[in-house]
Amino acid sequence: MSVNPNSPYGPLPHQRPAPPPPPVETLAEATADEANRTVEAMDARASEQFRTDVEALPAGHRQELLNGLASKLDAQNLTKMHDAFGAQAVGDAVELRGSAAVRSEYRDLTGGEAGPGLPGDPDLPGRNQVEASQIQRAQQDFESKGIGNGGLPAPYLLGTLAADHRTEPAYLGELVRLADEAGALDGAMGVNASLYSRGPDGQYTLAGADADRARDGLALAVGVAVERGVLSEGQLRHRAADEGLAGWADVAGRLGIANVGRTDATRTVAEELQSLQDAHDEAKSEADKLDEELNTFLLRAGPLTDGQQAKFIEAFRTADDHAAVYAAEAEAGQALADHVTENRDALLEAAVRDPAIASQVVDTLGRLADSGHGELALDLLGEIQGVPDSALGEAFAAHADTLQGELFERISSAAAVEIVARHDGDLQAAIADLKEAYQPFKDVKGLFDGVKGGIGSFREGIEMMDAVAAGDFDVLKKLGDGFADSSPFSRAMSGVGVVLGAVKAGQSGQSGDYLEAVQGFASAGESGLNLLAGATKHLADAGRLAQHGDDAIRFATFASRLAPGLGVLASATSAAINVQKAAEDGNVGYALAAVGDVFGVLGSAVALVPGAGTAAGAIVSGIGAVISAIGGFIGDSIDKHQTREELRSYLKSTGMDADTVELMLGSGEAQNNVAAELGVSGTQWQQMLADDPGLAYAPYIFKEVADAYGLRGEQAVELFAKLRDDHPDAMLELMKEFGEKPMAGVDYGPLVRDFLESEFPAAHGYGRDLEVSDTRPDGTPKSDAEQAEDDYAGIREGTLSEIHGKAEALLEANDSHEYRLRVLELLYADNRSDAVLELGIMYGVHPDELR
């Protein structure tokens, strides 16, 4: 039987639309406009239901909802929250999180204290002229009374002037500004011999009607200065935390400013937080030491295969007490995060009262970001900065440069990693959470200033996430190219984009496109390197935390879905490290700090999922290059805390045969560096080593041979085979001719070519045939400089005069400055004469470029 939905009985229950969710569920995520409209529309019945729903919430959720409403609702709607939350709780939240305008209006509506009758600006014609006159008189009086000289009468004179001119706001504002700059304002607030000093009985030491009038006048002047923006309530609160300036608390009380002064509760908060920070720092320091050992052991181990690397790393991380050290670091970070979560409101309120605790909170944000808790750090940062003129925002105003600088980038990449990991690599689900997480920053002053490149608006940042997740890396390239001149928000979004792009590249096989897109960051100096290194470390942190979790499935998920992205990002970071190594003052300390975690996580990932659909080569693609990059920074210092026997035990754990272990022990670092520079894999190198063990004694000589023809990768491996075709003891013959290690400053190219042409004709012919090609081994076009090297190699026979003439012909035939510069550099290296410098001038190359 059908039922008419228009019948007087209404639709059946299953035909009725679902009721909208109650306000207690929707207000938390609503925008300010949506929240105000919702509260305005609540009638008596809805308000009563809202009160009931609020009372049913757990205490923490109830406070969280109120905190959010205090930063969204206007004053009138906040008064409607009294029944649900209690007037005292609403008032406290407004004082801490409401904007300056809302705080003022809320105080008026609720009859809150507003100070000792602050005068309004005079409503007179020619107001600017009146103010200018008042300001000028304040300057004259301040100077003539000698208030800035710091004499004992200065506080009394300052208060008296304020009282005499209590109806002149511009005068009072200027008087306070001058006194503040001269230090006289703090002088008036001191505990000894000042205007607000008190004796043991609690009475003012400077008594009498005139003194009372001066105190009232100065408090009034400070209130006017706050109204006019000369001082902020936050500055008053933080100065009041100085027990030597007790007068500030007195003045703040007269002005009705809440949350002033240290308390036993704030001292306890600071002590507990400091204890956890110290514990985290200690645990992290111990883990960092192990990471350095792991890095250097891997460097000394020689070129390993993917599987060997995994076993080596696993043996190191589980040896002796190593596992306990890594677990302790993760536990210390979790303990810090748990404490911040449980004591969030108390911490923020204490930061409002005490500048030292505000600094502690800022430091804690960085620790959270670097210990796998970036989402919590981002949420706190959004709450702190979301309403800049709230008491909370003012409390952190002195840290604006830090909060909107490199720390914002670190927190952003850490949060992106954590959210992506929580969704098991589902980028669409992660982006939905990221968009919501960044809403508090939509209108934050200063985040979008100074845009010359990258993202110029909040909307563009949101759109960037979608583009990168779809595999469009053009926007990421734009961010990298403009990174040096971009806004704070653009830099933060760069951190998010780098993470999303790495995960997408690892999932879709777009590693080449991704690496090309992020080259701009590698070229942006230390700041760009830190961005890449930070993202690398945070992605590794996610893997480490997954490893230390109780559920093995958690790390299996990371290994299969996120570790490939970590490998791609490690490759990008290692490329950036190499760029920084080339700079005289390059500082790559932060980048190197990430390397140990990368090794550990990627190695364990390979061990967990060998051949299980995730290409091991893709997962560990960054390891070889990073090993090469760190080599020059560590050197022989590794022997200070490592032993040959330890290294032997880790090499044995890889399953490597005993003979190869001994060959690696002899010159592993040199072999590793040469293999990485030539682009030869661990598998290829070990096969070459098995074919001719002499390679272990003279890896740099083989590099000179490959360099003489510009061969890399598979071509270098084939050249090695050609050498052995010509002579079964090829490395021994090369060592007889050139020694085990090339002499510094000697160009071996011509010598090697001549020797191979005479004694190794097959190898020489192979190399000579390849060097004339205009493409690299991977098929990509050679740069002008590379082509210049190939062309110059073909003319390096004959007398110096003949070579000079052939070089000039090359210069004449190619007008690329890069090409000409490289030809002349090679020519000058062979013949350091003025004739070469003069030739350079003829073809647009300055002598300073060659010397």
PDB file of C-alpha atoms in Angstrom, residues 23 55 59 87 184 207 479 483 603-604 820:
ATOM      1  CA  PRO A  23      25.265  22.435  18.039  1.00  0.00           C
ATOM      2  CA  GLU A  55      27.257  19.041  30.756  1.00  0.00           C
ATOM      3  CA  ALA A  59      35.652  17.771  31.131  1.00  0.00           C
ATOM      4  CA  ALA A  87      29.937  32.685  33.712  1.00  0.00           C
ATOM      5  CA  ALA A 184      61.757  55.038  33.780  1.00  0.00           C
ATOM      6  CA  ALA A 207      52.296  57.423  51.403  1.00  0.00           C
ATOM      7  CA  LEU A 479      57.704  26.554  -4.635  1.00  0.00           C
ATOM      8  CA  PHE A 483      61.729  29.434  -1.922  1.00  0.00           C
ATOM      9  CA  GLY A 603      67.058  -0.837   6.123  1.00  0.00           C
ATOM     10  CA  SER A 604      64.427  -2.356   8.372  1.00  0.00           C
ATOM     11  CA  ARG A 820      84.061  27.760 -23.292  1.00  0.00           C
TER      12      ARG A 820
END
